[in-house]
Each structure stands twice: as C-alpha cells, then as structure tokens.
Amino acid sequence: GDMLQKPRSRGRPNSQAERERDWGRGAAEEAPSTSRGAGSSQEARSASSQGSRRAEASPEVGPRSQQQLELKVAELVQFLLIKDQKKIPIKRTDILKHVIGDYKDIFPDLLKLAAERLEYVFGYKLVELEPKSNTYILINTLEPVEEDAEVRGDQGTPTTGLLMIVLGLIFMKGNTIKETEVWDFLRRLGVYPTKKHLVFGDPKKLITEEFVRQRYLEYRRIPHTDPVDYELQWGPRTNLETSKMKVLKFVAKVHNQDPKDWPAQYCEALADEEARARPETSGPAPSS
Amino acid sequence: MTSNHTPAPSHTQGGPRRAGVMTDVHRRFLQLLMTHGVLEEWDVRRLQKHCYRVHDRTAAVEELEDFINNINSVLESLYIEIKKGATEDDGRPVYALVNLATTSVSKMASDFAENELDLFRKALELIIDSETGFASSTNILNLVDQLKGKKMRKKEAEQVLQKFVQNKWLIEKEGEFTLHSRAILEMEQYIRETYPDAVKICNICHSLLIQGQSCETCGIRMHLPCVAKYFQSNSEPRCPHCNDYWPHEIPEVFDPEKEREAATSRATKRSLRSRQH
C-alpha cells in the first residue's frame, strides 16, 4: 500500500491506481503528480501551491498536459534506475502496474522517451534482455575504470572477481562447463561451495542463485547424472554487458599472457566482435 | 574522449535557463554520485576531478557550483536535482540527488518492507514532534505494535533502526535517533507538507529544522551552523527576533581547510603507525 500516507484524513477516496502503487508514493497533494486525472492544471514544482482540495476522481483518458507527460516520463526514468540498481531484469508488467497505470495507451512512447533520457542524461541504455522477453535491463555506455571503485558508494557491478572468473572458465571450456568442474577450479583459489568466504560470502549461493537471478549465468540440470550435476553457461545479460573478447582479455591478463595464445578462443572472440559490429536492431521497442 | 549528443529540448514553460549539455564527464559524475545517498563536498570535488581525469584530462575542471548547476538544468525536465545542504550538527556542506516531484521516499520504498517503512514513519513523527529533534530508541520501539504490515518484534525493530543508520536515513547518538542530512535533503518538501503544524523552521535560512537552538523568550529557532554564521565574531549575541540575550554557546563556523588538515594528519598518523608493524 502507499507508504507515507498523510495521517490527517482529508476524506477523499484514493483512486485504485494510487492504492496499487507500492511505489511508496505519499499522498501529497501540492506536489506535481500524474495521478490526478487528465486536464487538471497544476503548479510546476512548488511546494506551496495554495492547498487546493482537488476531488480524487478516477483519471479520464482525455488529453493530458505536457507537464503530466513529462512527469510520467520522469517517474519511469526513476523507476528504471532504481530497479536496475538491484540488477534484476525489469518486467514490462511491473512497469505497467507500478508506473504507467492509466497511461497504458501511450506506453511505447513513454518508454521510448524514458530510454532517450536515460541514455542522454545518465549514459544508460535500456535494452530488452532477449527479443520478445518483455524484460529490460540497463547497459552502461560508459566503460567502468578501476579508479571508479575509489569514489563510488557501493560495490558496483562485478567486473572483476568471482563472476569474471566463472565467465572466463565457461568460455575457455567451450561455452559450457559442469558445476563440478567449476568447484575443482575454484577450490584451488580457496573458494569452496560449502565454506563461507571472506569476500564472496556464500560462493555457491552467489554463483548458482544470485548470478543466475541477475541473468549473468544460466544454470541447468544435466539429465541422467548421478550424483546430479549441473551445467553453467553465459546468461543473456553477460552477452549484453560484456563480450567474448573482453572476457578472453581478462583471462589472458590473469595468466600474464596474450589472448592470441589461445587461438581457438581468439578466433571465436573475433567472430563475435564482427557479429557485434554489424548494425543492430533499434532500441527497446516493446513487443506487442 | 568526450561524446556530445545533441542537447535535449529545454523545458521552456517560463524557464529562464536553457538546458545545459551533458558530456561523459557529467554522466559518469551522475552515475557515481547516485551510488551515494549523500556525499560531503570534499568527496564531491574528488569525484568531479576523477570524472575529468577519465574523460577529459586536458580540460580545466569547472567550478563545482557551475558544474552542478549545468547538470541540474538538464535534470530539471526529469524533476530531480542535485541538492546542496549542510549537516545540522556542524554545518558540513553535503550533496544528494533528490526527487522534486513526488514527495514520498521512493528510493527508500524500494529498499525496505512495508512494516520497516512504517517504523521509519513512526520514528520520523517522534523526531519532528520532539523538542530536541531526537527520539529515544525506547519510545520508537514502543510503537512496534502499531506498525502496518507484517508483525515486527522489538528485537527486529532494533536491527531495522540500525539498517536506517547504515543507509544514512537516521543518525544515532547515545540511544537516540535523529534524521540524517540525507533524509532532510530528500524529504524536506514531504515533511513540510505532511506535518505543517509540527514542523520547525530555522529563522535564518527558513529551511526545515530538526536540531537547533531556540530563543527561550520568543521561541524562534536556528540551526547550529546558522547560529555560527549569524553570530560570528559577535561578543554579545542577541535574538534576531526579540533582541533578548542569546543564552546558548555559539558554535564554530565550519572551516573546510581546517577539517582537511585534521583529516590528513589523522591519516598520516595512521599510516605511520601501521608501517611500524
């Protein structure tokens, strides 16, 4: 339900759309908001608009003011930024439920505008995780640099560390690897599936659950194995955020060698680079 | 290498400013600033320099105020801004990216459960209603039965309060809680609208006041850093409203230079000690 609702009830019914939003919107009247129906004129962002009591009628699908559209795009941008921080792909249904609401008829335009702002202002590109998946992630158009770590307030995306090692293992082994093989390797680095790790916490959970949920990895049971074994592959986010060449370069760096020292993988990475260079299909057009 | 996109159309409804231009310097700055809930000015300058170093080594680092104003002119159409404030206890300048449109705590709402958010709301109300700007742990925990959502025990509520402290929504001092500068920056508008009768305002800067000093005669209030600035080098401080003698100790004005010296000397002492091991 709404988080910080005003304690003093003003006797006006909240519209269904508002109640559904666990987006944490307070029922602030004076602040600009798009939930008060079409055509109502409001003060831009002044907190001191003269406390007018507006009837909380259900919003009609009439002409919407420029400001309301702007606000809706702003809400959508905020929503996408905050959701992406958790690195969980954003579902189209969630966007429609929590932000778009009655503006459903212009959803594609709102999404397109939001995507433009996200890229121009923040440097994030909104992309669909897989074609027709109706889930989205944000890709950083800026390359992370090592020194970012010194000025950021959180851990950032795992560009180095356990995920990169696993991604490297998978690629070097021909794009798929058995879970048992992963642990055989990681054990040598002092990382165990059953032991708590100082930096990674629970490595098993991190690899088989967290990274999978974030779509960096795919984790599938191998049928007819006893004891049961699983295979790990790159997930859709990995292909969007990094590349075979980048991962190969990482592996080479770790071994203090050159990517070309692995000719088969180098060829594969080159082919992948060429495929990427070909013109891509346009933006996050929501599939109908 | 900076990359310039065509500037977005500016928000022209009576807006006097033409929207500025974003480059990768500004984008990286925004991205990294967003990873902090709130950031002290010195760290903001460090962050700015870092972004220049990554994208535009040869350019002169723009004056921070202009740099931020430029970004804010672009953020205007998204109803967010980089807001500058000051810590209430010692007047350190701080910055946070805040929401201008909806006045709820949407960023908080995504990090906490319904009952946790309600606990924060209860604490917020106690803080605003208090004389000192602090609410005791006991008083907050006694409200645990009134929370919306899943039932929460006092033990759990204690941990949630610590989570608020870690995430810079609350500050704890000797078992009492007050609002972090982050919360004040983000929620000032919301607080003023939601609690118009209980809210306290500083007589000098006219912003929301949680902690401060008050005149014992006429009751007006002032932030500690506002007191410091207003009464600077005044041997006989008098209330600006009723002219009665100001009975409280006048704090020092925050000096960033002195602060940096102290911080550097602490760091040097620490590194010398560690090298001895």
XYZ file of C-alpha atoms in Angstrom:
565
model
C 0.000 0.000 0.000
C 1.047 3.661 -0.029
C 3.826 4.244 2.372
C 3.725 7.624 3.944
C 0.070 8.467 3.701
C -0.929 11.689 5.355
C -2.066 10.977 8.903
C -4.767 13.588 8.780
C -7.502 12.100 6.656
C -8.965 14.574 4.262
C -11.898 12.373 3.478
C -11.102 11.944 -0.152
C -11.090 8.465 -1.645
C -7.804 7.320 -3.124
C -8.115 6.089 -6.649
C -7.466 2.400 -7.214
C -4.419 3.213 -9.260
C -2.855 5.078 -6.377
C -3.521 2.364 -3.839
C -1.995 -0.268 -6.048
C 1.255 1.565 -6.271
C 3.608 0.192 -3.677
C 5.981 2.564 -5.271
C 5.938 4.378 -1.985
C 4.177 7.461 -3.151
C 2.932 9.667 -0.406
C -0.476 11.186 -0.956
C 0.977 14.668 -1.239
C -1.484 16.993 -2.831
C 0.573 20.002 -3.602
C 3.378 18.195 -5.380
C 3.027 17.620 -9.085
C 1.670 14.219 -9.847
C 0.142 12.493 -12.811
C -2.395 10.525 -10.845
C -4.934 13.276 -10.579
C -6.609 12.755 -13.889
C -6.306 14.385 -17.227
C -6.586 18.036 -17.876
C -6.079 19.299 -14.342
C -3.691 22.202 -14.323
C -1.145 22.252 -11.565
C 1.685 24.386 -10.336
C 5.008 23.045 -11.525
C 7.010 22.004 -8.518
C 6.137 24.498 -5.881
C 5.515 23.035 -2.507
C 3.429 25.998 -1.560
C 0.628 25.821 -4.061
C -2.363 27.130 -2.264
C -3.559 23.838 -0.718
C -6.441 23.408 -3.100
C -8.633 20.450 -2.392
C -8.976 18.532 -5.602
C -11.559 15.838 -5.993
C -9.871 12.495 -6.352
C -11.878 11.431 -9.373
C -10.640 8.476 -11.347
C -8.440 9.751 -14.166
C -10.161 10.062 -17.515
C -8.341 9.177 -20.671
C -8.577 12.662 -22.066
C -5.938 15.000 -23.341
C -3.003 15.084 -20.996
C -0.961 18.185 -20.364
C 2.645 18.458 -21.472
C 3.649 18.607 -17.845
C 1.807 15.421 -16.937
C 3.545 13.577 -19.742
C 6.877 14.961 -18.636
C 6.198 13.846 -15.095
C 5.217 10.374 -16.228
C 8.462 10.034 -18.160
C 10.350 11.291 -15.095
C 8.658 8.672 -12.927
C 9.507 5.974 -15.416
C 13.167 7.017 -15.551
C 13.358 6.952 -11.738
C 11.675 3.561 -11.598
C 14.030 2.025 -14.140
C 17.115 3.446 -12.426
C 16.131 2.170 -9.021
C 15.025 -1.255 -10.238
C 18.209 -1.718 -12.233
C 20.317 -0.977 -9.186
C 19.274 -4.376 -7.873
C 20.415 -5.924 -11.157
C 17.136 -7.807 -11.517
C 15.695 -7.503 -15.017
C 12.674 -5.213 -15.085
C 9.443 -6.773 -16.245
C 7.183 -4.904 -18.580
C 4.204 -5.927 -16.438
C 5.801 -4.269 -13.412
C 6.393 -1.097 -15.365
C 2.773 -1.030 -16.453
C 1.483 -1.797 -12.972
C 3.648 0.497 -10.889
C 4.275 3.463 -13.140
C 2.276 3.608 -16.350
C -1.180 2.899 -14.946
C -3.776 4.787 -16.952
C -1.239 5.967 -19.475
C -1.132 2.470 -20.901
C -2.270 3.659 -24.308
C 0.918 5.608 -24.821
C 3.239 3.150 -23.123
C 5.536 2.663 -26.155
C 6.054 6.417 -26.493
C 6.699 6.862 -22.775
C 9.221 4.033 -22.803
C 10.979 5.488 -25.830
C 11.196 8.927 -24.226
C 12.421 7.428 -20.964
C 15.064 5.433 -22.830
C 16.283 8.583 -24.590
C 16.606 10.476 -21.322
C 18.334 7.564 -19.632
C 20.955 7.478 -22.340
C 21.444 11.207 -22.785
C 21.448 12.158 -19.116
C 22.869 9.117 -17.350
C 24.638 7.162 -20.062
C 22.476 4.065 -19.572
C 20.970 2.219 -22.499
C 17.635 0.478 -21.987
C 17.687 -2.887 -23.750
C 15.419 -5.865 -23.858
C 17.100 -8.844 -22.232
C 16.150 -11.145 -25.057
C 13.943 -10.474 -28.061
C 10.250 -10.704 -27.122
C 11.098 -11.317 -23.460
C 9.366 -8.148 -22.271
C 12.038 -7.694 -19.646
C 14.607 -4.933 -19.679
C 18.000 -4.100 -18.253
C 20.196 -1.026 -18.341
C 23.569 -1.271 -20.043
C 26.251 1.225 -19.151
C 27.520 3.063 -22.206
C 30.463 4.286 -20.135
C 33.327 1.866 -19.601
C 33.969 1.229 -15.911
C 37.503 2.096 -14.836
C 39.427 0.749 -11.873
C 39.515 4.106 -10.112
C 35.705 4.225 -10.061
C 35.898 1.865 -7.103
C 37.605 4.563 -5.035
C 34.844 7.110 -5.468
C 31.712 5.024 -5.511
C 29.406 4.380 -2.580
C 28.567 0.774 -3.332
C 30.189 -2.369 -4.716
C 29.291 -1.746 -8.314
C 28.811 -4.423 -10.920
C 31.154 -7.391 -10.571
C 33.545 -6.536 -13.397
C 36.337 -8.441 -11.723
C 36.137 -11.093 -9.099
C 34.211 -14.269 -8.890
C 31.790 -13.651 -11.745
C 34.532 -12.831 -14.222
C 36.448 -15.928 -13.213
C 33.395 -18.106 -13.784
C 32.604 -16.384 -17.098
C 36.194 -16.981 -18.145
C 36.033 -20.639 -17.178
C 32.846 -21.144 -19.141
C 34.175 -19.508 -22.286
C 37.566 -21.208 -22.210
C 35.870 -24.577 -21.784
C 33.812 -24.121 -24.930
C 30.869 -22.040 -23.635
C 29.574 -24.634 -21.210
C 31.026 -26.178 -18.085
C 29.904 -28.658 -15.449
C 29.389 -27.306 -11.958
C 31.776 -29.915 -10.542
C 34.499 -28.591 -12.843
C 33.878 -25.050 -11.603
C 34.425 -26.085 -8.000
C 37.501 -28.151 -8.916
C 38.996 -24.936 -10.230
C 37.765 -22.579 -7.527
C 38.977 -24.869 -4.758
C 42.497 -24.103 -5.915
C 41.778 -20.433 -5.248
C 40.454 -21.160 -1.786
C 36.807 -20.832 -2.768
C 34.554 -23.692 -1.682
C 30.850 -24.352 -2.213
C 30.309 -25.274 1.401
C 32.574 -22.817 3.183
C 31.848 -19.175 3.954
C 34.241 -16.888 2.077
C 35.552 -13.632 3.480
C 34.885 -11.656 0.322
C 32.207 -13.623 -1.511
C 30.188 -14.793 1.459
C 28.362 -17.853 0.203
C 30.058 -18.656 -3.128
C 27.628 -21.461 -4.012
C 24.625 -19.189 -3.495
C 26.333 -16.369 -5.347
C 27.101 -18.442 -8.405
C 24.067 -20.712 -8.639
C 21.418 -18.265 -7.405
C 22.438 -14.615 -7.369
C 24.263 -14.518 -10.706
C 21.531 -16.640 -12.255
C 18.796 -14.330 -10.992
C 20.699 -11.374 -12.392
C 20.877 -13.281 -15.692
C 24.644 -13.331 -15.856
C 24.604 -17.138 -15.799
C 22.341 -19.965 -16.834
C 22.240 -22.963 -14.521
C 20.701 -26.185 -15.827
C 20.490 -29.690 -14.512
C 22.238 -32.289 -16.637
C 19.774 -35.164 -17.045
C 20.728 -38.731 -16.104
C 23.641 -37.694 -13.922
C 24.195 -39.452 -10.630
C 25.167 -37.721 -8.406
C 23.231 -34.926 -10.067
C 25.387 -32.377 -11.859
C 24.562 -29.022 -13.419
C 25.929 -27.114 -16.342
C 26.724 -23.429 -16.386
C 26.595 -21.133 -19.406
C 26.603 -17.429 -20.043
C 23.268 -15.765 -19.425
C 21.663 -13.101 -21.626
C 22.917 -10.212 -19.507
C 26.523 -11.274 -19.948
C 26.250 -11.100 -23.711
C 24.831 -7.605 -23.444
C 27.224 -6.229 -20.845
C 30.486 -7.763 -21.941
C 31.866 -9.822 -24.812
C 33.917 -12.933 -25.549
C 36.862 -10.747 -26.462
C 36.679 -8.805 -23.206
C 36.476 -12.000 -21.178
C 39.353 -13.550 -23.148
C 41.433 -10.456 -22.463
C 40.649 -10.798 -18.784
C 41.721 -14.446 -18.765
C 44.896 -13.552 -20.665
C 45.686 -10.797 -18.185
C 45.264 -13.145 -15.250
C 47.731 -15.576 -16.834
C 50.014 -12.748 -17.878
C 49.728 -13.871 -21.497
C 48.306 -12.699 -24.769
C 44.775 -13.515 -25.963
C 46.274 -14.932 -29.154
C 47.905 -17.674 -27.076
C 44.535 -19.367 -27.191
C 43.957 -19.498 -30.963
C 40.612 -21.301 -30.909
C 39.081 -18.944 -28.367
C 40.675 -15.950 -30.046
C 39.047 -16.894 -33.369
C 35.720 -17.322 -31.688
C 36.052 -13.970 -29.938
C 36.957 -12.253 -33.198
C 33.926 -13.714 -34.937
C 31.812 -12.479 -32.051
C 33.281 -8.965 -32.404
C 32.423 -8.950 -36.096
C 28.885 -10.058 -35.414
C 28.504 -7.226 -32.897
C 29.828 -4.641 -35.303
C 27.023 -5.337 -37.724
C 24.155 -2.804 -37.433
C 21.904 -3.787 -34.552
C 18.110 -3.640 -34.473
C 16.772 -0.429 -32.953
C 16.045 0.286 -29.307
C 13.795 -1.155 -26.672
C 10.685 -1.250 -28.800
C 8.227 -3.144 -26.656
C 6.966 -6.224 -28.436
C 3.204 -6.052 -28.951
C 37.249 11.500 -25.429
C 34.011 13.242 -24.643
C 30.940 12.366 -26.617
C 28.312 15.013 -27.124
C 24.792 14.103 -28.049
C 22.509 16.762 -29.417
C 21.201 18.736 -26.476
C 17.711 17.784 -25.381
C 14.989 20.374 -25.937
C 14.835 22.620 -22.922
C 11.860 22.880 -20.640
C 10.592 26.218 -21.830
C 7.466 26.819 -19.779
C 8.616 30.065 -18.341
C 12.016 28.532 -17.556
C 14.704 31.182 -17.737
C 17.560 28.752 -18.313
C 18.420 26.915 -21.488
C 19.160 23.308 -20.584
C 22.887 22.607 -20.431
C 24.809 19.982 -22.313
C 25.718 16.590 -20.902
C 29.047 15.005 -21.685
C 30.527 11.731 -20.455
C 32.205 13.707 -17.663
C 28.777 14.693 -16.336
C 27.286 11.246 -16.945
C 29.985 9.414 -15.037
C 29.680 12.002 -12.277
C 25.924 11.395 -12.037
C 26.289 7.625 -12.160
C 28.811 7.582 -9.346
C 27.035 10.251 -7.311
C 23.938 8.074 -7.379
C 25.803 5.280 -5.638
C 25.940 7.514 -2.558
C 22.815 8.517 -0.698
C 24.522 11.720 0.329
C 28.084 12.946 -0.178
C 30.239 15.554 1.547
C 31.504 18.432 -0.556
C 35.156 17.428 -0.418
C 34.285 13.963 -1.757
C 32.092 15.539 -4.415
C 35.090 17.570 -5.634
C 37.206 14.410 -5.658
C 34.526 12.685 -7.690
C 34.357 15.559 -10.142
C 38.129 15.517 -10.637
C 38.037 11.768 -11.194
C 35.466 12.141 -13.965
C 37.562 14.787 -15.698
C 40.610 12.556 -15.447
C 38.774 9.675 -17.103
C 37.167 11.579 -19.951
C 38.843 14.925 -20.473
C 42.293 15.185 -18.979
C 43.177 18.399 -20.757
C 40.101 20.392 -19.785
C 40.078 22.701 -16.807
C 37.895 21.395 -14.008
C 34.814 23.608 -13.930
C 33.946 25.391 -10.695
C 31.802 22.908 -8.751
C 28.813 25.206 -8.387
C 28.652 25.878 -12.124
C 29.266 22.214 -12.885
C 26.340 21.191 -10.719
C 24.088 23.974 -11.989
C 24.758 22.784 -15.521
C 23.754 19.244 -14.643
C 20.710 20.469 -12.742
C 19.477 22.398 -15.747
C 19.406 19.105 -17.647
C 17.837 17.224 -14.724
C 15.076 19.816 -14.474
C 12.861 18.064 -17.010
C 13.218 14.843 -15.017
C 12.090 16.543 -11.807
C 15.235 15.658 -9.911
C 18.141 17.799 -8.824
C 21.485 17.672 -7.059
C 20.627 19.493 -3.877
C 23.123 21.101 -1.537
C 22.577 21.192 2.182
C 24.543 21.153 5.403
C 24.774 18.767 8.323
C 22.759 20.135 11.204
C 25.347 19.497 13.891
C 28.486 21.030 12.388
C 27.488 22.625 9.116
C 29.435 20.420 6.689
C 28.212 21.009 3.140
C 26.626 17.881 1.684
C 25.028 16.950 -1.628
C 22.304 14.496 -2.586
C 20.314 13.682 -5.702
C 16.697 14.353 -4.720
C 13.277 13.973 -6.196
C 11.383 17.196 -6.829
C 8.028 15.876 -7.958
C 6.649 13.169 -5.726
C 7.487 13.969 -2.159
C 7.450 10.434 -0.815
C 10.504 8.349 -0.138
C 10.508 6.283 -3.265
C 14.179 5.410 -3.022
C 13.608 4.165 0.500
C 10.456 2.348 -0.534
C 12.391 0.058 -2.829
C 14.867 -0.926 -0.126
C 12.539 -1.611 2.771
C 9.443 -3.643 3.551
C 6.076 -2.124 4.394
C 6.453 -2.557 8.149
C 10.003 -1.173 8.041
C 8.841 1.924 6.192
C 6.082 2.370 8.746
C 8.641 2.103 11.549
C 10.591 4.884 9.871
C 7.460 6.957 9.615
C 6.779 6.495 13.323
C 10.331 7.491 14.178
C 10.057 10.481 11.857
C 6.921 11.701 13.631
C 8.503 11.352 17.053
C 11.562 13.240 15.859
C 9.525 16.080 14.402
C 7.340 16.379 17.486
C 10.285 16.324 19.888
C 11.813 19.418 21.404
C 15.410 18.336 20.771
C 14.974 16.747 17.336
C 15.826 13.366 18.832
C 13.578 10.397 19.552
C 14.657 7.793 22.055
C 15.046 4.188 20.998
C 12.599 3.170 23.723
C 9.849 5.460 22.515
C 10.243 4.302 18.928
C 10.271 0.627 19.876
C 7.141 1.050 21.986
C 5.233 1.793 18.786
C 6.146 -1.545 17.224
C 2.647 -2.942 17.768
C 1.076 -0.179 15.714
C 3.011 -0.905 12.551
C 1.338 -1.696 9.267
C 2.228 -4.921 7.510
C 3.917 -7.976 8.937
C 4.191 -8.098 12.719
C 7.590 -6.938 13.971
C 9.170 -7.737 17.309
C 11.191 -5.167 19.243
C 14.413 -7.098 18.680
C 13.837 -6.985 14.940
C 12.895 -3.316 15.095
C 16.233 -2.555 16.757
C 18.002 -4.092 13.770
C 15.822 -2.197 11.328
C 16.756 1.045 13.063
C 20.411 0.101 12.619
C 19.716 -0.524 8.945
C 18.356 3.003 8.711
C 21.566 4.280 10.287
C 23.752 2.273 7.917
C 21.805 3.546 4.928
C 22.093 7.117 6.173
C 18.444 7.812 6.858
C 18.911 8.183 10.595
C 21.751 9.174 12.896
C 22.127 7.581 16.305
C 23.578 9.385 19.314
C 23.577 7.733 22.734
C 20.475 5.657 22.129
C 18.545 8.465 20.478
C 17.756 8.924 16.808
C 17.508 11.972 14.582
C 17.320 12.492 10.822
C 20.445 12.129 8.705
C 21.181 15.026 6.368
C 20.261 12.649 3.559
C 16.737 12.285 4.902
C 16.410 16.019 5.426
C 17.527 16.794 1.865
C 15.297 14.153 0.330
C 12.223 14.606 2.450
C 12.124 18.267 3.397
C 9.317 19.033 0.992
C 7.351 15.986 2.049
C 7.812 16.722 5.753
C 6.729 20.341 5.417
C 3.589 19.306 3.564
C 2.689 16.369 5.764
C 3.319 17.940 9.161
C 2.700 21.653 8.597
C 1.776 22.302 12.229
C 4.520 20.332 13.935
C 7.383 21.234 11.626
C 10.084 23.648 12.838
C 11.742 26.197 10.586
C 15.041 27.985 11.002
C 14.641 31.719 11.467
C 17.779 32.448 9.452
C 17.719 30.149 6.403
C 13.990 29.313 6.513
C 14.646 25.641 5.843
C 13.380 22.672 7.769
C 14.883 22.450 11.233
C 15.232 19.223 13.179
C 18.089 20.068 15.571
C 18.994 23.566 16.592
C 18.974 26.236 19.259
C 15.924 28.196 20.347
C 15.335 31.520 21.978
C 13.978 30.978 25.462
C 11.939 34.140 25.338
C 10.198 34.187 21.964
C 10.794 30.611 20.836
C 12.330 31.170 17.402
C 14.757 28.509 16.304
C 18.053 28.446 14.410
C 20.285 25.685 13.020
C 23.612 25.368 14.792
C 25.583 26.300 11.653
C 23.177 29.208 11.059
C 23.803 30.375 14.632
C 27.533 30.076 13.995
C 27.369 32.219 10.854
C 24.909 34.754 12.220
C 26.729 35.406 15.460
C 30.232 35.064 14.039
C 32.600 37.371 15.943
C 29.700 38.872 17.865
C 30.584 39.195 21.532
C 27.019 39.963 22.603
C 24.740 37.652 20.652
C 21.093 38.709 20.726
C 17.980 37.039 19.385
C 17.237 38.447 15.906
C 13.542 38.409 16.696
C 13.052 39.703 20.241
C 16.556 41.064 20.893
C 16.891 39.184 24.154
C 20.312 37.859 25.087
C 21.050 34.589 23.254
C 21.729 32.129 26.087
C 23.428 29.281 24.210
C 27.019 28.526 23.314
C 27.831 29.802 19.843
C 29.403 27.035 17.735
C 32.310 27.485 15.345
C 31.723 28.092 11.649
C 32.683 25.014 9.631
C 36.108 25.514 8.063
C 36.834 23.048 5.249
C 40.557 23.850 5.304
C 40.927 23.074 8.988
C 38.883 19.931 8.503
C 41.100 18.695 5.688
C 44.263 19.358 7.714
C 42.866 17.409 10.629
C 41.846 14.544 8.346
C 45.245 14.435 6.618
C 47.155 14.480 9.884
C 44.961 11.647 11.191
C 45.623 9.650 8.029
C 49.372 10.300 8.239
C 49.496 9.228 11.890
C 47.558 6.072 10.992
C 49.830 5.138 8.110
C 52.961 5.774 10.182
C 51.632 3.527 12.911
C 50.738 0.755 10.505
C 54.140 0.886 8.871
C 55.751 0.226 12.189
C 54.170 -3.194 12.435
